[in-house]
Amino acid sequence: SLNYCADALQALGRGKEGISLGMHAVKIRKHIFGPLHPAYAHALSVLASCYHCIGRSYDALSLMKECLDICEKFFSENHANLIPNLMLYGSVLHAVGDEKARSVYERALAIHNLNFMDGQNAKQLQKLKDTIEERNGRTPQAPASLDMPIPCIRSESGMVHAIVCADFGRRASDEYMLSVAASLQQMGTLKLISVVTVTPPQVLRADAARGALDSLLLPDVPVAYSRSSSAASGSSNAKTFKSDYGISSPHVNNTGVELITRAMMTAPDKSLVIMCTACLGDVSEIIETRRDLFASKVKEIVLMGFPAKSVRRRSSIEPEESGIDAEDEVRRKVFQSCQDLGVATVIIYKEIALGFPFPSSFVDDLAETNHMVSLQT
């Protein structure tokens, strides 16, 4: 089953590959067994172990709390089925620097002794004893960071290293864009460095982007949300479709400006491509406050959404003078700054997509597996 495949992958140190399977298993088991069944709790623990495996222990923590809450109500107080979940919970607590980890391990050991005679399940017993002894007298470790690391950027690899700013959750097309990006990354032609969600409610859209990336084998791509004034000026009533895969992650804790700046700080010169399908407030703020850094690290910026005319200077196309709204003013400002800094700029009018029909077969292929992204309309 999906659940046991995910469990096997994380045991092999391949939790990144197990997350998408675990997400599907959680959804299926919750639908079939309900939210209070131990089968659903087991799926939660497997998904938690996958997140814990890749260093996203705070995501694992919330899953394990839900898992144990179900198990505590379903099983007796000292049931042996609690032991593996307590051991994982203790490991997660230790990773986030919570001192309760020791007491959780000790409870697991006590339950083991109540349920097994000498020599029974000796491997589990030894692991518990070793873990408790290892924790004794040791200075508590610093908690795991909430800041996800920036993916490695190698300019010599020939890949496009992209930062995406988009209003995820408003249209399914943005999630489809991520599915194409995931395929290109598997092919070795593109690498997503970070994703910034814009247009209110940005945090809710960040949840949708985080879940979509996790379901597409991209759980190591950090996500942030915009707090720029231009994003905030958007409609607070902007439609956000409900996604089953949207997750509220403690690791989504940076603003767009903070995350893009971190990415630029680690990137080689002229190695980043920034693609903006929505509000450019964060990019504009970075250009104003870190102008030299932006000029040295950004190779190209792709803008979308307003009329264009013929080529001039280094742009593929340049914005028209007419029909400009408040958001277009920000785009124009970013465009002019990029021209002044010598950053290659491509501006794409959004209606150009009508000339490049998206084959429905792409979505149909995703739908054959009931992939979460394919089910959005």
XYZ file of C-alpha atoms in Angstrom:
377
model
C 0.000 0.000 0.000
C 0.981 3.659 -0.266
C 1.420 3.850 3.489
C 3.883 0.970 3.736
C 5.810 2.156 0.669
C 6.215 5.566 2.319
C 7.330 3.883 5.546
C 9.904 1.789 3.675
C 11.265 4.844 1.848
C 11.799 6.852 5.027
C 13.481 3.826 6.660
C 15.916 3.893 3.733
C 16.591 7.596 4.289
C 14.436 8.584 1.309
C 11.746 10.467 3.188
C 11.546 13.078 0.423
C 10.111 10.437 -1.906
C 7.823 9.066 0.773
C 6.028 12.324 1.583
C 3.755 12.406 -1.460
C 2.797 8.750 -0.910
C 2.176 9.441 2.770
C -0.041 12.416 1.938
C -2.210 10.263 -0.304
C -2.340 7.492 2.303
C -3.497 9.938 4.992
C -6.232 11.260 2.724
C -7.430 7.772 1.740
C -7.424 6.341 5.261
C -9.219 9.347 6.692
C -11.917 8.970 4.017
C -12.313 5.213 4.515
C -11.814 4.797 8.272
C -12.619 8.251 9.604
C -10.526 10.688 11.688
C -10.630 8.648 14.911
C -9.415 5.266 13.653
C -5.935 3.850 14.448
C -5.405 3.047 10.757
C -5.619 6.772 10.055
C -3.336 7.439 13.034
C -0.753 5.030 11.600
C -0.780 6.913 8.303
C -0.195 10.149 10.216
C 2.810 8.617 11.994
C 4.325 7.407 8.713
C 3.925 10.830 7.122
C 5.429 12.393 10.251
C 8.442 10.077 9.998
C 8.959 11.162 6.376
C 8.959 14.854 7.335
C 11.228 14.130 10.304
C 13.597 12.297 7.951
C 14.163 15.405 5.800
C 14.529 17.799 8.735
C 11.015 19.255 8.810
C 10.489 18.102 12.377
C 8.001 20.850 13.247
C 5.652 19.488 10.571
C 6.155 16.021 12.024
C 5.332 17.339 15.511
C 1.777 18.390 14.694
C 1.116 15.088 12.913
C 2.384 13.062 15.868
C 0.266 15.014 18.329
C -2.828 14.173 16.290
C -1.711 10.552 15.944
C -1.180 10.087 19.689
C -4.420 11.832 20.534
C -6.275 9.234 18.446
C -4.308 6.310 19.875
C -4.720 7.426 23.491
C -8.494 7.411 23.044
C -8.672 4.140 21.090
C -6.206 1.963 23.012
C -5.859 1.306 26.728
C -3.424 3.443 28.705
C -0.506 1.004 28.483
C -1.217 -0.701 25.160
C 1.849 -1.955 23.291
C 0.726 -0.222 20.080
C 1.566 3.099 21.706
C 5.278 2.298 21.938
C 6.393 2.947 18.297
C 4.416 6.184 18.203
C 5.894 7.359 21.512
C 9.402 6.546 20.270
C 8.880 8.631 17.116
C 7.241 11.415 19.128
C 10.223 11.459 21.484
C 12.629 11.698 18.569
C 10.692 14.597 17.074
C 10.533 16.398 20.432
C 14.286 15.972 20.826
C 14.851 17.433 17.341
C 12.862 20.556 18.161
C 14.609 20.964 21.515
C 11.676 20.025 23.746
C 12.766 18.619 27.118
C 9.641 16.437 27.259
C 11.407 13.994 24.954
C 13.036 12.151 27.859
C 9.757 11.581 29.712
C 8.132 10.309 26.506
C 10.918 7.757 26.031
C 10.645 6.684 29.671
C 6.905 6.153 29.297
C 7.525 4.029 26.191
C 10.032 1.940 28.179
C 7.553 1.478 31.030
C 4.844 0.311 28.622
C 7.294 -2.105 27.012
C 8.130 -3.647 30.387
C 4.424 -4.064 31.163
C 3.682 -5.849 27.897
C 6.735 -7.990 27.169
C 8.634 -10.627 29.109
C 12.426 -10.908 29.136
C 13.738 -11.589 25.648
C 10.556 -10.505 23.857
C 10.899 -7.661 21.373
C 14.488 -7.258 22.532
C 15.439 -4.950 19.660
C 12.823 -2.382 20.656
C 13.876 -2.618 24.317
C 17.534 -2.086 23.496
C 16.772 0.894 21.297
C 14.774 2.515 24.090
C 17.508 1.905 26.668
C 20.218 3.221 24.348
C 18.231 6.345 23.557
C 17.501 7.134 27.216
C 21.122 6.546 28.204
C 22.289 8.755 25.368
C 20.051 11.585 26.597
C 21.268 11.311 30.223
C 23.735 13.988 31.208
C 23.819 15.477 27.739
C 23.280 19.198 27.271
C 20.007 19.694 25.382
C 20.649 20.324 21.718
C 19.627 23.539 20.022
C 16.178 23.201 18.486
C 15.913 22.533 14.774
C 15.611 25.693 12.730
C 12.272 26.743 11.333
C 14.092 28.294 8.383
C 14.326 25.765 5.580
C 17.733 25.778 3.862
C 18.037 27.245 0.400
C 18.515 24.477 -2.209
C 22.045 24.221 -3.563
C 22.675 26.518 -6.546
C 25.352 25.503 -9.029
C 25.685 27.915 -11.910
C 27.902 25.479 -13.828
C 25.157 22.842 -13.890
C 23.362 24.476 -16.814
C 20.021 24.337 -14.990
C 17.713 27.309 -14.626
C 17.553 28.233 -10.933
C 14.138 29.814 -10.470
C 12.329 31.783 -7.788
C 8.569 31.879 -8.400
C 6.166 34.561 -7.135
C 2.523 33.681 -7.797
C -0.969 33.823 -6.306
C -1.364 30.108 -5.602
C -4.834 28.989 -4.636
C -6.599 31.465 -6.871
C -6.421 29.400 -10.047
C -5.448 25.789 -10.533
C -3.058 26.875 -13.300
C -0.426 27.894 -10.745
C -0.444 24.380 -9.262
C -0.161 22.950 -12.781
C 2.811 25.248 -13.284
C 4.435 23.620 -10.268
C 3.740 20.143 -11.653
C 5.508 21.110 -14.895
C 8.375 22.594 -12.872
C 8.643 19.340 -10.902
C 8.915 17.387 -14.146
C 11.568 19.758 -15.502
C 13.483 19.376 -12.248
C 13.397 15.595 -12.606
C 14.782 16.085 -16.134
C 17.613 18.241 -14.803
C 16.736 21.403 -16.746
C 15.243 23.503 -13.943
C 15.607 23.795 -10.179
C 13.099 25.594 -7.981
C 14.899 27.653 -5.343
C 11.935 29.172 -3.539
C 8.266 30.083 -3.918
C 6.578 33.276 -2.716
C 2.793 33.515 -2.475
C 1.061 36.825 -3.005
C -2.445 38.371 -3.020
C -4.475 38.203 0.195
C -4.855 35.943 2.062
C -1.152 35.266 1.470
C -0.668 32.802 4.351
C -3.585 30.658 3.172
C -2.108 30.655 -0.309
C 1.263 29.716 1.169
C -0.392 26.670 2.732
C -1.681 25.637 -0.707
C 1.748 26.130 -2.287
C 3.500 24.211 0.521
C 1.148 21.246 0.159
C 1.365 21.261 -3.634
C 5.166 21.223 -3.546
C 5.171 18.384 -1.005
C 2.842 16.319 -3.183
C 5.110 16.866 -6.203
C 8.356 15.578 -4.634
C 9.538 19.117 -3.872
C 9.286 19.221 -0.052
C 12.720 20.846 0.227
C 11.719 23.997 -1.684
C 11.084 26.772 0.880
C 7.865 28.813 0.746
C 7.244 32.362 1.957
C 4.377 34.842 1.864
C 4.360 38.424 0.676
C 3.824 41.314 3.043
C 4.454 44.037 0.513
C 2.089 46.965 0.374
C 1.200 46.207 -3.237
C 0.152 42.685 -2.298
C -1.868 43.969 0.625
C -3.646 46.409 -1.667
C -5.181 43.491 -3.548
C -8.706 42.378 -2.874
C -9.001 40.687 0.499
C -11.967 38.830 -0.967
C -9.934 37.233 -3.733
C -11.219 33.730 -4.303
C -9.101 30.951 -2.838
C -10.122 27.422 -3.773
C -10.053 24.826 -1.041
C -7.220 22.347 -1.535
C -7.154 19.024 0.264
C -3.374 19.121 0.227
C -2.951 22.596 1.737
C -1.049 22.344 5.008
C -0.273 24.915 7.658
C 3.461 24.494 8.132
C 5.552 26.155 10.867
C 8.370 26.153 8.303
C 6.510 28.783 6.265
C 7.804 31.522 8.521
C 9.595 33.982 6.237
C 8.290 36.920 4.276
C 8.973 36.991 0.563
C 11.624 39.685 0.986
C 13.435 37.628 3.631
C 13.396 34.403 1.613
C 14.437 35.948 -1.701
C 17.231 37.818 0.065
C 18.461 34.593 1.691
C 18.453 32.904 -1.712
C 20.450 35.723 -3.276
C 22.976 35.655 -0.442
C 23.788 32.005 -1.162
C 23.628 32.179 -4.970
C 26.614 32.561 -7.314
C 26.691 35.714 -9.427
C 24.117 35.951 -12.207
C 22.565 32.574 -11.402
C 18.934 33.322 -10.481
C 15.830 33.719 -12.606
C 12.838 35.342 -10.900
C 9.450 34.556 -12.424
C 6.531 36.714 -11.299
C 3.011 35.910 -12.418
C 1.513 38.238 -9.822
C 2.374 41.141 -7.530
C 5.968 42.384 -7.666
C 6.006 44.269 -4.392
C 8.642 42.031 -2.791
C 10.979 42.258 -5.766
C 10.535 46.025 -5.876
C 11.388 46.305 -2.180
C 14.521 44.196 -2.601
C 15.688 46.339 -5.517
C 15.236 49.453 -3.359
C 16.995 48.075 -0.269
C 19.540 45.612 -1.732
C 20.127 47.059 -5.184
C 23.724 45.895 -5.630
C 22.929 42.385 -4.372
C 19.994 42.089 -6.767
C 22.074 43.286 -9.718
C 24.891 40.840 -8.998
C 22.809 37.723 -8.342
C 19.823 37.933 -10.701
C 20.404 36.792 -14.248
C 16.902 37.385 -15.587
C 13.427 38.379 -14.449
C 10.223 37.284 -16.148
C 7.143 39.455 -15.656
C 3.598 38.669 -16.697
C 0.310 40.424 -16.885
C 0.232 43.685 -18.865
C 0.267 44.862 -22.518
C 3.528 45.015 -24.397
C 5.085 46.400 -27.529
C 8.244 46.001 -29.568
C 11.728 45.203 -28.300
C 13.968 47.911 -26.924
C 17.251 47.564 -25.043
C 17.612 44.198 -23.280
C 13.926 43.426 -22.781
C 12.064 40.936 -24.941
C 9.053 43.222 -24.829
C 8.334 46.438 -22.967
C 5.185 47.685 -21.209
C 2.764 49.941 -23.040
C 2.032 53.412 -21.733
C -1.740 52.930 -21.631
C -4.055 50.820 -19.508
C -1.837 50.742 -16.429
C -3.291 50.037 -12.990
C -1.649 50.264 -9.549
C -0.059 46.822 -9.835
C 1.224 47.613 -13.318
C 2.945 50.670 -11.872
C 4.982 48.354 -9.647
C 5.822 46.205 -12.672
C 6.897 49.276 -14.600
C 9.092 50.357 -11.702
C 10.725 46.914 -11.507
C 11.137 46.860 -15.283
C 12.892 50.216 -15.354
C 15.142 49.272 -12.437
C 16.162 46.054 -14.190
C 16.966 48.020 -17.347
C 19.103 50.449 -15.363
C 20.905 47.555 -13.649
C 21.429 45.571 -16.836
C 19.263 42.641 -15.710
C 17.709 40.856 -18.669
C 13.934 41.235 -18.584
C 11.181 39.275 -20.313
C 7.635 40.621 -20.148
C 4.823 38.318 -21.225
C 1.281 39.502 -21.781
C -0.965 36.989 -20.027
C -3.277 36.545 -23.037
C -0.386 35.010 -24.951
C -1.321 31.728 -23.271
C -4.341 31.532 -25.593
C -1.948 30.960 -28.463
C -0.403 27.959 -26.711
C -3.273 25.622 -25.769
C -2.494 23.437 -22.773
C -3.251 19.825 -23.795
C -5.886 18.330 -21.536
C -3.959 15.064 -21.707
C -1.407 16.536 -19.263
C -4.093 16.936 -16.634
C -5.715 13.616 -17.578
C -2.437 11.816 -16.898
C -2.320 13.333 -13.410
C -5.991 12.528 -12.836
C -5.447 8.833 -13.592
C -3.645 8.566 -10.261
C -6.148 10.831 -8.480
C -3.293 13.239 -7.828
C -4.435 16.028 -5.532
C -3.376 18.805 -7.899
C -5.339 17.309 -10.821
C -8.582 17.395 -8.869
C -8.666 21.213 -8.643
C -10.928 23.098 -11.014
